[in-house]
Amino acid sequence: MRRYPTGVTVVTTILDGRLKGFTANAFSSVSADPPMVLICVDRRARSHPLIASAGRYCVNILRLEQRELAVRFAAKEPEDPFETVPYLQAQTGAPILEGALGYFDCELAEEHSAGTHTIFIGKVVACGASDGSPLGYFNAGYRDFGCLTP
Ligand SMILES: Cc1cc2nc3c(=O)[nH]c(=O)nc-3n(C[C@H](O)[C@H](O)[C@H](O)COP(=O)(O)O)c2cc1C
């Protein structure tokens, strides 16, 4: 997997008014019509039961300048990143991180257990995009892939 370049996302959710997010790169498109995307989540992650119970989440695609967010949302520290990270509310109520290169707001449609992880397939209920460069991940490190939209 170290030889497979990916983008970096932060998957956010909201349950009983509590916000949660974690860094994820196991993300893929599934279907265009209807629009569906998948994430693979470790069952040991604190986010796992929250996503399963909430049944909604937002996949935020990080831009190059948001590397620090990737680090913070991957940390196991008790500090809540949402206390200092600006965000907007998506249609589902999950946070859209301000400045994200794009987002997919999802309602959980299917769950499949696979090894240590659960594949959550979400139906995209809203999405958005802005211009910029993506944060990349390759060979266990954050990268600048040197690409820019438009
Ligand atoms: C670049 C990167 C990509 C990651 N991708 C995933 C992923 O796709 N799925 C997953 O379950 N964990 C992934 N992780 C690990 C989680 O971000 C990490 O375990 C996090 O602490 C989980 O947070 P939580 O326990 O508060 O939910 C990734 C970490 C990094 C640094």
PDB file of C-alpha atoms and ligand atoms in Angstrom:
ATOM      1  CA  MET A   1       0.000   0.000   0.000  1.00  0.00           C
ATOM      2  CA  ARG A   2       3.019   2.279   0.490  1.00  0.00           C
ATOM      3  CA  ARG A   3       3.407   2.233  -3.291  1.00  0.00           C
ATOM      4  CA  TYR A   4      -0.159   3.401  -3.856  1.00  0.00           C
ATOM      5  CA  PRO A   5      -0.575   7.219  -3.813  1.00  0.00           C
ATOM      6  CA  THR A   6      -3.808   8.568  -2.330  1.00  0.00           C
ATOM      7  CA  GLY A   7      -5.392  11.784  -1.221  1.00  0.00           C
ATOM      8  CA  VAL A   8      -6.148  12.409   2.435  1.00  0.00           C
ATOM      9  CA  THR A   9      -9.596  12.928   3.941  1.00  0.00           C
ATOM     10  CA  VAL A  10     -11.028  13.721   7.332  1.00  0.00           C
ATOM     11  CA  VAL A  11     -14.293  11.873   7.905  1.00  0.00           C
ATOM     12  CA  THR A  12     -16.577  13.763  10.272  1.00  0.00           C
ATOM     13  CA  THR A  13     -19.813  12.808  11.959  1.00  0.00           C
ATOM     14  CA  ILE A  14     -22.255  14.098  14.554  1.00  0.00           C
ATOM     15  CA  LEU A  15     -24.051  12.032  17.188  1.00  0.00           C
ATOM     16  CA  ASP A  16     -26.237  13.549  19.905  1.00  0.00           C
ATOM     17  CA  GLY A  17     -24.743  16.957  19.136  1.00  0.00           C
ATOM     18  CA  ARG A  18     -21.159  15.677  19.605  1.00  0.00           C
ATOM     19  CA  LEU A  19     -18.750  16.179  16.720  1.00  0.00           C
ATOM     20  CA  LYS A  20     -16.093  13.622  15.797  1.00  0.00           C
ATOM     21  CA  GLY A  21     -13.585  13.336  12.992  1.00  0.00           C
ATOM     22  CA  PHE A  22     -10.674  11.141  11.982  1.00  0.00           C
ATOM     23  CA  THR A  23      -8.111  11.029   9.178  1.00  0.00           C
ATOM     24  CA  ALA A  24      -8.758   8.439   6.460  1.00  0.00           C
ATOM     25  CA  ASN A  25      -7.271   7.565   3.103  1.00  0.00           C
ATOM     26  CA  ALA A  26      -9.181   4.313   2.537  1.00  0.00           C
ATOM     27  CA  PHE A  27     -11.776   6.177   0.502  1.00  0.00           C
ATOM     28  CA  SER A  28     -13.144   5.432  -2.948  1.00  0.00           C
ATOM     29  CA  SER A  29     -15.950   6.208  -5.332  1.00  0.00           C
ATOM     30  CA  VAL A  30     -18.415   3.337  -5.775  1.00  0.00           C
ATOM     31  CA  SER A  31     -21.226   4.455  -8.052  1.00  0.00           C
ATOM     32  CA  ALA A  32     -22.155   7.584  -9.998  1.00  0.00           C
ATOM     33  CA  ASP A  33     -25.902   6.977 -10.305  1.00  0.00           C
ATOM     34  CA  PRO A  34     -26.885   6.859  -7.540  1.00  0.00           C
ATOM     35  CA  PRO A  35     -23.806   8.657  -6.186  1.00  0.00           C
ATOM     36  CA  MET A  36     -22.129   6.422  -3.604  1.00  0.00           C
ATOM     37  CA  VAL A  37     -18.711   6.412  -1.968  1.00  0.00           C
ATOM     38  CA  LEU A  38     -17.007   4.098   0.509  1.00  0.00           C
ATOM     39  CA  ILE A  39     -14.706   4.398   3.481  1.00  0.00           C
ATOM     40  CA  CYS A  40     -12.975   1.583   5.395  1.00  0.00           C
ATOM     41  CA  VAL A  41     -12.940   2.129   9.149  1.00  0.00           C
ATOM     42  CA  ASP A  42     -11.027   0.155  11.759  1.00  0.00           C
ATOM     43  CA  ARG A  43     -13.454  -1.315  14.297  1.00  0.00           C
ATOM     44  CA  ARG A  44     -11.045  -0.193  17.059  1.00  0.00           C
ATOM     45  CA  ALA A  45     -11.386   3.460  16.022  1.00  0.00           C
ATOM     46  CA  ARG A  46     -13.463   5.580  18.399  1.00  0.00           C
ATOM     47  CA  SER A  47     -15.211   6.941  15.321  1.00  0.00           C
ATOM     48  CA  HIS A  48     -16.461   3.507  14.270  1.00  0.00           C
ATOM     49  CA  PRO A  49     -19.456   3.163  16.633  1.00  0.00           C
ATOM     50  CA  LEU A  50     -20.294   6.848  16.181  1.00  0.00           C
ATOM     51  CA  ILE A  51     -20.505   6.545  12.384  1.00  0.00           C
ATOM     52  CA  ALA A  52     -22.492   3.303  12.665  1.00  0.00           C
ATOM     53  CA  SER A  53     -24.971   4.842  15.138  1.00  0.00           C
ATOM     54  CA  ALA A  54     -25.244   8.263  13.527  1.00  0.00           C
ATOM     55  CA  GLY A  55     -25.760   6.776  10.064  1.00  0.00           C
ATOM     56  CA  ARG A  56     -24.349   9.939   8.508  1.00  0.00           C
ATOM     57  CA  TYR A  57     -20.940  11.394   7.883  1.00  0.00           C
ATOM     58  CA  CYS A  58     -19.054  13.824   5.710  1.00  0.00           C
ATOM     59  CA  VAL A  59     -15.843  12.955   3.829  1.00  0.00           C
ATOM     60  CA  ASN A  60     -13.655  16.082   3.622  1.00  0.00           C
ATOM     61  CA  ILE A  61     -10.887  16.079   1.002  1.00  0.00           C
ATOM     62  CA  LEU A  62      -7.922  17.937   2.454  1.00  0.00           C
ATOM     63  CA  ARG A  63      -5.998  20.553   0.539  1.00  0.00           C
ATOM     64  CA  LEU A  64      -2.210  20.733   0.656  1.00  0.00           C
ATOM     65  CA  GLU A  65      -2.250  23.496   3.257  1.00  0.00           C
ATOM     66  CA  GLN A  66      -4.336  21.315   5.617  1.00  0.00           C
ATOM     67  CA  ARG A  67      -1.596  18.833   6.472  1.00  0.00           C
ATOM     68  CA  GLU A  68      -1.770  19.894  10.119  1.00  0.00           C
ATOM     69  CA  LEU A  69      -5.440  18.852  10.209  1.00  0.00           C
ATOM     70  CA  ALA A  70      -4.519  15.395   8.917  1.00  0.00           C
ATOM     71  CA  VAL A  71      -2.017  15.047  11.767  1.00  0.00           C
ATOM     72  CA  ARG A  72      -4.437  16.301  14.424  1.00  0.00           C
ATOM     73  CA  PHE A  73      -7.361  14.154  13.321  1.00  0.00           C
ATOM     74  CA  ALA A  74      -5.145  11.057  13.273  1.00  0.00           C
ATOM     75  CA  ALA A  75      -3.984  11.632  16.874  1.00  0.00           C
ATOM     76  CA  LYS A  76      -5.325   9.659  19.813  1.00  0.00           C
ATOM     77  CA  GLU A  77      -5.033  12.611  22.189  1.00  0.00           C
ATOM     78  CA  PRO A  78      -8.109  13.606  24.177  1.00  0.00           C
ATOM     79  CA  GLU A  79      -7.975  17.149  22.743  1.00  0.00           C
ATOM     80  CA  ASP A  80     -11.033  17.938  20.589  1.00  0.00           C
ATOM     81  CA  PRO A  81      -9.832  19.471  17.277  1.00  0.00           C
ATOM     82  CA  PHE A  82     -13.270  20.997  16.667  1.00  0.00           C
ATOM     83  CA  GLU A  83     -12.638  23.490  19.492  1.00  0.00           C
ATOM     84  CA  THR A  84     -10.211  25.315  17.199  1.00  0.00           C
ATOM     85  CA  VAL A  85     -11.010  24.100  13.676  1.00  0.00           C
ATOM     86  CA  PRO A  86     -13.562  26.225  11.798  1.00  0.00           C
ATOM     87  CA  TYR A  87     -16.353  24.284  10.121  1.00  0.00           C
ATOM     88  CA  LEU A  88     -19.746  24.602   8.499  1.00  0.00           C
ATOM     89  CA  GLN A  89     -22.676  22.240   8.913  1.00  0.00           C
ATOM     90  CA  ALA A  90     -23.424  19.886   6.044  1.00  0.00           C
ATOM     91  CA  GLN A  91     -26.973  18.826   5.155  1.00  0.00           C
ATOM     92  CA  THR A  92     -26.652  15.785   7.449  1.00  0.00           C
ATOM     93  CA  GLY A  93     -25.349  17.989  10.268  1.00  0.00           C
ATOM     94  CA  ALA A  94     -21.812  16.568  10.009  1.00  0.00           C
ATOM     95  CA  PRO A  95     -19.032  19.186   9.895  1.00  0.00           C
ATOM     96  CA  ILE A  96     -17.552  20.400   6.614  1.00  0.00           C
ATOM     97  CA  LEU A  97     -14.013  21.565   7.434  1.00  0.00           C
ATOM     98  CA  GLU A  98     -13.489  25.120   6.282  1.00  0.00           C
ATOM     99  CA  GLY A  99     -11.130  25.240   3.314  1.00  0.00           C
ATOM    100  CA  ALA A 100     -11.571  21.588   2.322  1.00  0.00           C
ATOM    101  CA  LEU A 101     -10.849  20.958  -1.359  1.00  0.00           C
ATOM    102  CA  GLY A 102     -14.102  19.046  -1.604  1.00  0.00           C
ATOM    103  CA  TYR A 103     -16.615  17.158   0.479  1.00  0.00           C
ATOM    104  CA  PHE A 104     -19.147  14.349   0.197  1.00  0.00           C
ATOM    105  CA  ASP A 105     -21.995  14.506   2.700  1.00  0.00           C
ATOM    106  CA  CYS A 106     -23.324  10.971   3.139  1.00  0.00           C
ATOM    107  CA  GLU A 107     -26.136   8.946   4.574  1.00  0.00           C
ATOM    108  CA  LEU A 108     -24.982   5.464   5.520  1.00  0.00           C
ATOM    109  CA  ALA A 109     -26.426   2.992   3.004  1.00  0.00           C
ATOM    110  CA  GLU A 110     -24.530  -0.284   3.539  1.00  0.00           C
ATOM    111  CA  GLU A 111     -22.088  -1.825   6.016  1.00  0.00           C
ATOM    112  CA  HIS A 112     -19.804  -4.762   5.240  1.00  0.00           C
ATOM    113  CA  SER A 113     -17.432  -6.335   7.738  1.00  0.00           C
ATOM    114  CA  ALA A 114     -14.022  -7.198   6.257  1.00  0.00           C
ATOM    115  CA  GLY A 115     -11.133  -8.343   8.450  1.00  0.00           C
ATOM    116  CA  THR A 116     -10.398  -5.699  11.090  1.00  0.00           C
ATOM    117  CA  HIS A 117     -12.403  -3.041   9.265  1.00  0.00           C
ATOM    118  CA  THR A 118     -15.940  -2.145   8.269  1.00  0.00           C
ATOM    119  CA  ILE A 119     -16.634  -0.883   4.769  1.00  0.00           C
ATOM    120  CA  PHE A 120     -19.195   1.881   5.120  1.00  0.00           C
ATOM    121  CA  ILE A 121     -20.919   2.712   1.845  1.00  0.00           C
ATOM    122  CA  GLY A 122     -22.594   6.097   1.854  1.00  0.00           C
ATOM    123  CA  LYS A 123     -25.205   7.610  -0.418  1.00  0.00           C
ATOM    124  CA  VAL A 124     -24.027  11.126  -1.258  1.00  0.00           C
ATOM    125  CA  VAL A 125     -26.765  13.615  -0.366  1.00  0.00           C
ATOM    126  CA  ALA A 126     -24.689  16.741  -0.986  1.00  0.00           C
ATOM    127  CA  CYS A 127     -21.212  17.570  -2.209  1.00  0.00           C
ATOM    128  CA  GLY A 128     -19.033  20.535  -3.028  1.00  0.00           C
ATOM    129  CA  ALA A 129     -15.627  21.465  -4.379  1.00  0.00           C
ATOM    130  CA  SER A 130     -13.247  24.397  -4.575  1.00  0.00           C
ATOM    131  CA  ASP A 131     -10.014  24.980  -6.448  1.00  0.00           C
ATOM    132  CA  GLY A 132      -6.561  24.229  -5.059  1.00  0.00           C
ATOM    133  CA  SER A 133      -3.966  21.500  -4.582  1.00  0.00           C
ATOM    134  CA  PRO A 134      -4.693  18.210  -2.813  1.00  0.00           C
ATOM    135  CA  LEU A 135      -2.774  16.871   0.163  1.00  0.00           C
ATOM    136  CA  GLY A 136      -1.209  13.601  -0.979  1.00  0.00           C
ATOM    137  CA  TYR A 137      -0.060  10.507   0.920  1.00  0.00           C
ATOM    138  CA  PHE A 138       2.598   8.127  -0.382  1.00  0.00           C
ATOM    139  CA  ASN A 139       5.180   5.795   1.156  1.00  0.00           C
ATOM    140  CA  ALA A 140       3.879   6.589   4.675  1.00  0.00           C
ATOM    141  CA  GLY A 141       4.305  10.359   4.314  1.00  0.00           C
ATOM    142  CA  TYR A 142       2.301  13.430   3.371  1.00  0.00           C
ATOM    143  CA  ARG A 143       3.158  14.671  -0.126  1.00  0.00           C
ATOM    144  CA  ASP A 144       2.678  17.490  -2.568  1.00  0.00           C
ATOM    145  CA  PHE A 145       1.695  15.796  -5.828  1.00  0.00           C
ATOM    146  CA  GLY A 146       2.255  19.067  -7.639  1.00  0.00           C
ATOM    147  CA  CYS A 147      -1.219  19.243  -9.173  1.00  0.00           C
ATOM    148  CA  LEU A 148      -3.653  22.101  -9.106  1.00  0.00           C
ATOM    149  CA  THR A 149      -7.279  22.730 -10.138  1.00  0.00           C
ATOM    150  CA  PRO A 150      -8.624  24.129 -12.381  1.00  0.00           C
TER     151      PRO A 150
HETATM  152  C1  LIG B   1      -2.805   9.227   6.348  1.00  0.00           C
HETATM  153  C2  LIG B   1      -3.664   8.391   7.266  1.00  0.00           C
HETATM  154  C3  LIG B   1      -4.695   7.664   6.731  1.00  0.00           C
HETATM  155  C4  LIG B   1      -5.525   6.887   7.563  1.00  0.00           C
HETATM  156  N1  LIG B   1      -6.554   6.196   6.999  1.00  0.00           N
HETATM  157  C5  LIG B   1      -7.394   5.477   7.800  1.00  0.00           C
HETATM  158  C6  LIG B   1      -8.512   4.817   7.235  1.00  0.00           C
HETATM  159  O1  LIG B   1      -8.777   4.881   6.032  1.00  0.00           O
HETATM  160  N2  LIG B   1      -9.310   4.093   8.072  1.00  0.00           N
HETATM  161  C7  LIG B   1      -9.082   4.000   9.420  1.00  0.00           C
HETATM  162  O2  LIG B   1      -9.839   3.331  10.120  1.00  0.00           O
HETATM  163  N3  LIG B   1      -8.019   4.641   9.983  1.00  0.00           N
HETATM  164  C8  LIG B   1      -7.196   5.386   9.210  1.00  0.00           C
HETATM  165  N4  LIG B   1      -6.132   6.062   9.760  1.00  0.00           N
HETATM  166  C9  LIG B   1      -5.916   5.981  11.212  1.00  0.00           C
HETATM  167  C10 LIG B   1      -6.851   6.894  12.000  1.00  0.00           C
HETATM  168  O3  LIG B   1      -6.815   8.235  11.534  1.00  0.00           O
HETATM  169  C11 LIG B   1      -6.426   6.887  13.476  1.00  0.00           C
HETATM  170  O4  LIG B   1      -6.459   5.567  13.964  1.00  0.00           O
HETATM  171  C12 LIG B   1      -7.296   7.765  14.339  1.00  0.00           C
HETATM  172  O5  LIG B   1      -6.646   7.947  15.574  1.00  0.00           O
HETATM  173  C13 LIG B   1      -8.673   7.197  14.601  1.00  0.00           C
HETATM  174  O6  LIG B   1      -9.321   8.125  15.421  1.00  0.00           O
HETATM  175  P1  LIG B   1     -10.466   7.750  16.446  1.00  0.00           P
HETATM  176  O7  LIG B   1     -10.054   6.498  17.203  1.00  0.00           O
HETATM  177  O8  LIG B   1     -10.556   8.959  17.339  1.00  0.00           O
HETATM  178  O9  LIG B   1     -11.721   7.522  15.650  1.00  0.00           O
HETATM  179  C14 LIG B   1      -5.295   6.849   8.945  1.00  0.00           C
HETATM  180  C15 LIG B   1      -4.235   7.594   9.485  1.00  0.00           C
HETATM  181  C16 LIG B   1      -3.426   8.353   8.658  1.00  0.00           C
HETATM  182  C17 LIG B   1      -2.318   9.163   9.274  1.00  0.00           C
END
